[in-house]
Tab-separated table of C-alpha atoms in Angstrom:
chain	number	residue	atom	x	y	z
A	1	ARG	CA	4.961	-3.574	12.469
A	2	ILE	CA	2.488	-6.346	11.944
A	3	SER	CA	-0.130	-6.489	14.685
A	4	ALA	CA	-1.928	-9.658	13.572
A	5	ARG	CA	-0.767	-13.020	14.924
A	6	ASP	CA	-2.569	-15.316	12.482
A	7	PRO	CA	-0.513	-15.870	9.289
A	8	VAL	CA	-3.558	-15.358	7.059
A	9	ARG	CA	-4.350	-12.065	8.744
A	10	GLN	CA	-0.694	-11.037	8.550
A	11	THR	CA	-0.696	-11.414	4.775
A	12	ALA	CA	-3.963	-9.480	4.531
A	13	GLU	CA	-2.529	-6.725	6.714
A	14	ILE	CA	0.608	-6.515	4.562
A	15	HIS	CA	-1.501	-6.319	1.388
A	16	ILE	CA	-3.544	-3.471	2.863
A	17	ARG	CA	-0.407	-1.567	3.877
A	18	VAL	CA	1.189	-2.027	0.452
A	19	ALA	CA	-1.997	-0.805	-1.230
A	20	LEU	CA	-2.044	2.279	1.006
A	21	ILE	CA	1.614	3.049	0.310
A	22	ASN	CA	1.051	2.669	-3.429
A	23	ARG	CA	-1.976	4.963	-3.233
A	24	PHE	CA	-0.060	7.683	-1.382
A	25	ASN	CA	2.822	7.371	-3.847
A	26	ALA	CA	0.392	7.746	-6.745
A	27	LEU	CA	-1.058	10.879	-5.148
A	28	GLY	CA	2.391	12.331	-4.503
A	29	THR	CA	3.865	11.824	-7.951
A	30	ALA	CA	3.217	14.411	-10.632
A	31	GLU	CA	1.232	13.357	-13.650
A	32	VAL	CA	3.301	13.707	-16.806
A	33	VAL	CA	1.346	15.009	-19.778
A	34	ARG	CA	3.102	14.950	-23.136
A	35	VAL	CA	2.445	17.950	-25.332
A	36	ALA	CA	3.561	17.551	-28.916
């Protein structure tokens, strides 16, 4: 849900949420290290 009413603030809020989701996904995924 978007809590902001102003369109500019809505876009900022969406950007913040996307950044948070990406951060949590990065923390949750395993880091692949190639050993040759």
